[in-house]
Coordinates of C-alpha atoms and ligand atoms in Angstrom, one line a residue:
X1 CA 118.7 59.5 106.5
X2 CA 120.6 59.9 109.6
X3 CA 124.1 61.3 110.2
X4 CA 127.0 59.1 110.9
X5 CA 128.8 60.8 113.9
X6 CA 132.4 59.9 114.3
X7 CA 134.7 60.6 117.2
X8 CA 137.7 60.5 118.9
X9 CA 140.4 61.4 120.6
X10 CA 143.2 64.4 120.0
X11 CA 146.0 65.8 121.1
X12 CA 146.1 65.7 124.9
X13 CA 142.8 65.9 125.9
X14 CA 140.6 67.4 122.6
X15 CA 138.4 65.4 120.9
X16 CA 137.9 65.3 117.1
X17 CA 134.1 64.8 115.0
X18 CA 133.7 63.6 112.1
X19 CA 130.4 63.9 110.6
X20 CA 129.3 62.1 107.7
X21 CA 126.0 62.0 105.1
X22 CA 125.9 58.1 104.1
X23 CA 123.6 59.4 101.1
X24 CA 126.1 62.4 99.5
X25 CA 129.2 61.7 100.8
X26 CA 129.2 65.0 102.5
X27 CA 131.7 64.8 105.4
X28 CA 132.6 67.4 108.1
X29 CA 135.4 67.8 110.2
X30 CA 134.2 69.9 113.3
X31 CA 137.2 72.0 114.4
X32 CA 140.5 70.5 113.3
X33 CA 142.9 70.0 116.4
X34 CA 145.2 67.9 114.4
X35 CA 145.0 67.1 110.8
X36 CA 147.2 64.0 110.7
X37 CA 144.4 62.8 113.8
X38 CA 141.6 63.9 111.2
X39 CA 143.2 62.4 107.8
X40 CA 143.6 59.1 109.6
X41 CA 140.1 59.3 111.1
X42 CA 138.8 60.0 107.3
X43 CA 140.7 57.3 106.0
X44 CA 139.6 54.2 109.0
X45 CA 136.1 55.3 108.0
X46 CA 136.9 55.7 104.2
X47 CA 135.0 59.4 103.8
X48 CA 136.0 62.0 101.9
X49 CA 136.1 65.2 103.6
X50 CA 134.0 68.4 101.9
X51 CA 133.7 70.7 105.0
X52 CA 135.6 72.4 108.3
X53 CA 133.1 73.8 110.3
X54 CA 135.4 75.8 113.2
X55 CA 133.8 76.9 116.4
X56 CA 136.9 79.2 117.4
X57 CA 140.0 80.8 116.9
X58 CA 142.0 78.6 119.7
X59 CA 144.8 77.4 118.0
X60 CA 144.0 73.6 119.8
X61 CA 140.5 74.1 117.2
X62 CA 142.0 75.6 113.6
X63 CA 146.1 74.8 113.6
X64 CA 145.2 71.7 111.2
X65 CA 143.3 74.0 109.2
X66 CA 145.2 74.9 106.4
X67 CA 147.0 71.2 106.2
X68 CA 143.8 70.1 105.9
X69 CA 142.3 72.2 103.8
X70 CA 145.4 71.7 101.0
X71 CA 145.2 67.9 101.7
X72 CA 141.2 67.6 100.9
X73 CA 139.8 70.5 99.4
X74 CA 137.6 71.1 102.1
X75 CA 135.2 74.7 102.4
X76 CA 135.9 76.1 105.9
X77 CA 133.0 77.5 107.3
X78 CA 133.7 79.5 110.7
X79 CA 132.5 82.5 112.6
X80 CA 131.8 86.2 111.5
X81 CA 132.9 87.6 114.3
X82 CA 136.6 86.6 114.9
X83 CA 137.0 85.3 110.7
X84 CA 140.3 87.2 111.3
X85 CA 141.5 84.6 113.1
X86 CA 140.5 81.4 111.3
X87 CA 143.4 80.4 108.9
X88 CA 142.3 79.9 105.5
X89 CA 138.7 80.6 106.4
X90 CA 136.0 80.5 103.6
X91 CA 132.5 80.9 104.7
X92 CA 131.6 83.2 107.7
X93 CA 128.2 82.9 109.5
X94 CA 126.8 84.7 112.4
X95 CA 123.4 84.1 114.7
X96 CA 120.3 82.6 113.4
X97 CA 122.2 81.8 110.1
X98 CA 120.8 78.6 108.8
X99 CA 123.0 76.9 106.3
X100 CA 122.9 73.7 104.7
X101 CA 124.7 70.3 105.0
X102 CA 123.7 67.5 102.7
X103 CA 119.9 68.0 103.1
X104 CA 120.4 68.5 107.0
X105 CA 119.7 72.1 108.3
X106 CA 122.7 73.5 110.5
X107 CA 121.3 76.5 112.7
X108 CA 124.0 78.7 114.1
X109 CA 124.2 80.4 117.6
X110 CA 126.3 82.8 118.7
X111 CA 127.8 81.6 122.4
X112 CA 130.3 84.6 123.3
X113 CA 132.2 84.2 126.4
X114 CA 134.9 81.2 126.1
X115 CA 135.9 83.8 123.1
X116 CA 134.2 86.5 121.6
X117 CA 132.8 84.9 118.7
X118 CA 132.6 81.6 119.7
X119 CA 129.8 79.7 117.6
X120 CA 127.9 76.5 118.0
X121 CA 126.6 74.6 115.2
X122 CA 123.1 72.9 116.1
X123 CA 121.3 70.1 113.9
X124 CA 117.8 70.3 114.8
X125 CA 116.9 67.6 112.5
X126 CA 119.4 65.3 113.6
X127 CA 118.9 66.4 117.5
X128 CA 122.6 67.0 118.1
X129 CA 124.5 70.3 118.5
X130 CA 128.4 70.7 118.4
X131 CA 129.4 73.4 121.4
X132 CA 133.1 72.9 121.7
X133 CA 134.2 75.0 124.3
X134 CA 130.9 76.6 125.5
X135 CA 129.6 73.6 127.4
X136 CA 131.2 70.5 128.7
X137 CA 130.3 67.5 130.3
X138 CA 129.9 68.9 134.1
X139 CA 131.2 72.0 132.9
X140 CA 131.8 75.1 131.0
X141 CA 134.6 77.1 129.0
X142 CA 136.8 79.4 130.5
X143 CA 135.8 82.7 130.4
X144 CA 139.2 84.2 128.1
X145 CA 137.3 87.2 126.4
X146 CA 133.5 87.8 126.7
X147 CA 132.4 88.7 130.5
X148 CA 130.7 86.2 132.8
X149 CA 127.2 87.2 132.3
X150 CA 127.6 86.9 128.6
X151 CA 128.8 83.3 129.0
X152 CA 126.1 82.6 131.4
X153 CA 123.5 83.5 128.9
X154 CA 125.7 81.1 126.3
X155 CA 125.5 78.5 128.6
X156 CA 121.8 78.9 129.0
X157 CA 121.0 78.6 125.4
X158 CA 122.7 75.3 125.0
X159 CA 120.9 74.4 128.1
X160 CA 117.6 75.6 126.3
X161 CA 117.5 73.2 123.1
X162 CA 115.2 70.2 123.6
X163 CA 116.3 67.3 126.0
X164 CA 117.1 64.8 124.2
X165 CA 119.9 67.0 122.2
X166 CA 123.2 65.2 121.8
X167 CA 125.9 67.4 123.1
X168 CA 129.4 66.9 121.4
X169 CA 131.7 69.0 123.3
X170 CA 135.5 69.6 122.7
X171 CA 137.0 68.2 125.5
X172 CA 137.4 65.8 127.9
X173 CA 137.5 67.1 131.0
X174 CA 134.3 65.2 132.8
X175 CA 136.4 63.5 135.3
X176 CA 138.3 66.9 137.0
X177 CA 134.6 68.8 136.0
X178 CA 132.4 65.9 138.3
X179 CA 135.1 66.6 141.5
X180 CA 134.7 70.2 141.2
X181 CA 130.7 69.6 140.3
X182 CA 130.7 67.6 144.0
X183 CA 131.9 70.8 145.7
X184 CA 128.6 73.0 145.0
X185 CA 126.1 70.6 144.3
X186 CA 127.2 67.4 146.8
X187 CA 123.3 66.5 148.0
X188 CA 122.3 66.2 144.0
X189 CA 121.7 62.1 143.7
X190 CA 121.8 62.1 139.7
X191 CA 125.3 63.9 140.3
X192 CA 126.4 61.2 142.8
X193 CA 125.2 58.7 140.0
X194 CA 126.5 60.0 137.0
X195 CA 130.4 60.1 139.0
X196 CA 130.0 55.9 139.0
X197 CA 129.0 55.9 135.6
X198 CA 132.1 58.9 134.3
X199 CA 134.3 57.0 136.1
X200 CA 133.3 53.3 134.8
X201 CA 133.7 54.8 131.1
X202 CA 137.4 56.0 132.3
X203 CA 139.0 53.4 133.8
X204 CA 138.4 52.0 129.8
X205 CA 139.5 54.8 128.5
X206 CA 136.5 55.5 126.8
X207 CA 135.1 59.1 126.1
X208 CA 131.9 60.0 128.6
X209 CA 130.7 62.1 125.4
X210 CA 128.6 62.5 123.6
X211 CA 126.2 64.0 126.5
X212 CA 122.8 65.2 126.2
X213 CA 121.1 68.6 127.0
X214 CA 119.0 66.6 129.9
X215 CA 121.3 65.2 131.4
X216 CA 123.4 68.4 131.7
X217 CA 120.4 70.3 133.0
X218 CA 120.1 67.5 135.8
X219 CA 123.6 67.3 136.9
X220 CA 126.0 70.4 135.5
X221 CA 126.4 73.0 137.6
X222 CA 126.5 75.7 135.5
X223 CA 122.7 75.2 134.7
X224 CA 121.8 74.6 137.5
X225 CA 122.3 78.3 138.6
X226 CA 119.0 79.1 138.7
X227 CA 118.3 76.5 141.1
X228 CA 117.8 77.1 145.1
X229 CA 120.1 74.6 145.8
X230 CA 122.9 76.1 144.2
X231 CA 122.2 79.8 145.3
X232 CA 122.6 78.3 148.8
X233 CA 125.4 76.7 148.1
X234 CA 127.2 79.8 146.8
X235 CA 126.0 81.8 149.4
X236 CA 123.9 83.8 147.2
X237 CA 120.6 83.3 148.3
X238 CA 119.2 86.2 146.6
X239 CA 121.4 86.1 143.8
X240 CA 120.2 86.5 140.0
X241 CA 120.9 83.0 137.7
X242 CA 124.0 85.1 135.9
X243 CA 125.2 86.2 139.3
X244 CA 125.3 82.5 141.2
X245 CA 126.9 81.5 137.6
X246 CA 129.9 83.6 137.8
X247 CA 130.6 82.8 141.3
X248 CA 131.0 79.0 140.6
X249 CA 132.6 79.8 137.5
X250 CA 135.3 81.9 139.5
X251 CA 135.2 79.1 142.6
X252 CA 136.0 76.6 139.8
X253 CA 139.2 78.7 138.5
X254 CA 140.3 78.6 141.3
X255 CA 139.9 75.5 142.3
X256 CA 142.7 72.7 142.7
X257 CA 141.4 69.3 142.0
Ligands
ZN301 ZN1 139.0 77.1 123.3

C-alpha cells in the first residue's frame, strides 16, 4: 500500500516530512528541524511517530532530535560516517545499506559534499527519495566539507535514479535557485517555463516541492553539466561534467540575486 507523504513548512525556510504506513502505523520524521513543528504535524495528521531518519549533522536537520526522540520514542537512524554528530543517534547506515520501513525497502546512498557524510534515503518501491541538502529544486547544497568533484558525482547520482522519482528536498530555495538557473542556462525553454509555474505556486505561498528526478534533469543546472549548452555557457568548452559543475557551483556562491 502506498506511503502517505506529509509536508510542510519549518523554521525559516526548511521544510519538514512526515512519512507514514497507513497499514502499520509506522511513521517517519525525515530530519527534525523543529520538533514542536514535527509534534504538531503528527498530531493534525493523528500518527504516531516510530522513526528519525537524519540526512546530516546541520543543526537546522537534528536540533529537535533529542526533544523528539524523549517525546515519542522514536529510533533515530542516521549516517555512519558523521554518527558523532547526530544527537541521540541510534542506528547508523552507510552505502548500499538496505533497511526496512514497514514492508517498504529504504536504499541508502552516500552523497558527500554538502557535508561529509551526508546520506540520502531512496524508496525504490515507492519511487521517491529524500536528498535534503544534496539536491534542490534548481539547485544544489553548498559545498561546506567534501570537495566539488565529490558533490558533483552526489549530484549525479540523484540525477541517475529513474524519472519519474519524487525528489523531497530540504529546502525552499526554488525561487533565488530559478534567477541564478536563468544566468547559465537563459535559452533552455523548459527553464523559462518552469519560472511561471515556481512563481505561480509562490505568490500562494505554496511549496514548488516535491520535484521529480526528470524534471531536474531538464531544467537544473547542476545536471545539466554535461550538456554543451552549459559548457559554453561557462566558458568551458572542453571542460569535464565535474569541472563545468564546480564552476557554476562557484559562479552561484557568488552570486547576488
Ligand atoms: Zn545542511
Amino acid at each position: 500500500m502506498a506511503l502517505d507523504i506529509f509536508l510542510f513548512p519549518c523554521l525559516s525556510d526548511n521544510y519538514g516530512v512526515l512519512v507514514h504506513d497507513p497499514v502499520s502505523g509506522r511513521t517517519a520524521s525525515i530530519d527534525v528541524p523543529d520538533a514542536k513543528a514535527v509534534l504538531d504535524a503528527l498530531q493534525a495528521k493523528g500518527w504516531r511517530l516510530t522513526d528519525i531518519f537524519t540526512t546530516h549533522h546541520h543543526v537546522d536537520h537534528v536540533q529537535g532530535n533529542l526533544e523528539l526522540k524523549a517525546a515519542t520514542g522514536a529510533v533515530i537512524t542516521g549516517p555512519a560516517r558523521e554518527a558523532d554528530k547526530i544527537p541521540g543517534i541510534d542506528r547508523t547506515v552507510r552505502e548500499g545499506d538496505v533497511i526496512d520501513f514497514a514492508g517498504h525497502p529504504v536504499e541508502i546512498f552516500e552523497t558527500p559534499g554538502h557535508t561529509l557524510g551526508h546520506i540520502v534515503y531512496y524508496f525504490p518501491q515507492d519511487e521517491v527519495a529524500f536528498v535534503a541538502d544534496t539536491l534542490f529544486a534548481l539547485g544544489c547544497g553548498r559545498v561546506f566539507e567534501g570537495t566539488l568533484e565529490e558533490m558533483w558525482r552526489s549530484v549525479e547520482k540523484v540525477g541517475a535514479l529513474p524519472a519519474d522519482t519524487k525528489l523531497y528536498v530540504g529546502h525552499e530555495y526554488t525561487e533565488s535557485n530559478w534567477r541564478f538557473a536563468m544566468t547559465v542556462d537563459p535559452t533552455n525553454q523548459a527553464l523559462i517555463a518552469r519560472g511561471e509555474v515556481i512563481r505561480q505556486l509562490r505568490a500562494e505561498s505554496k511549496p514548488t516541492v516535491p520535484t521529480n528526478v526528470a524534471i531536474e534533469r531538464a531544467t537544473n543546472p547542476y545536471l545539466r553539466a554535461a550538456t554543451a549548452e552549459l559548457r559554453q555557457s561557462m566558458n568551458l568548452p572542453n571542460g569535464t561534467p565535474a569541472e563545468v559543475f564546480a564552476a557554476i557551483r562557484t559562479a552561484k556562491d557568488n552570486f547576488k540575486g
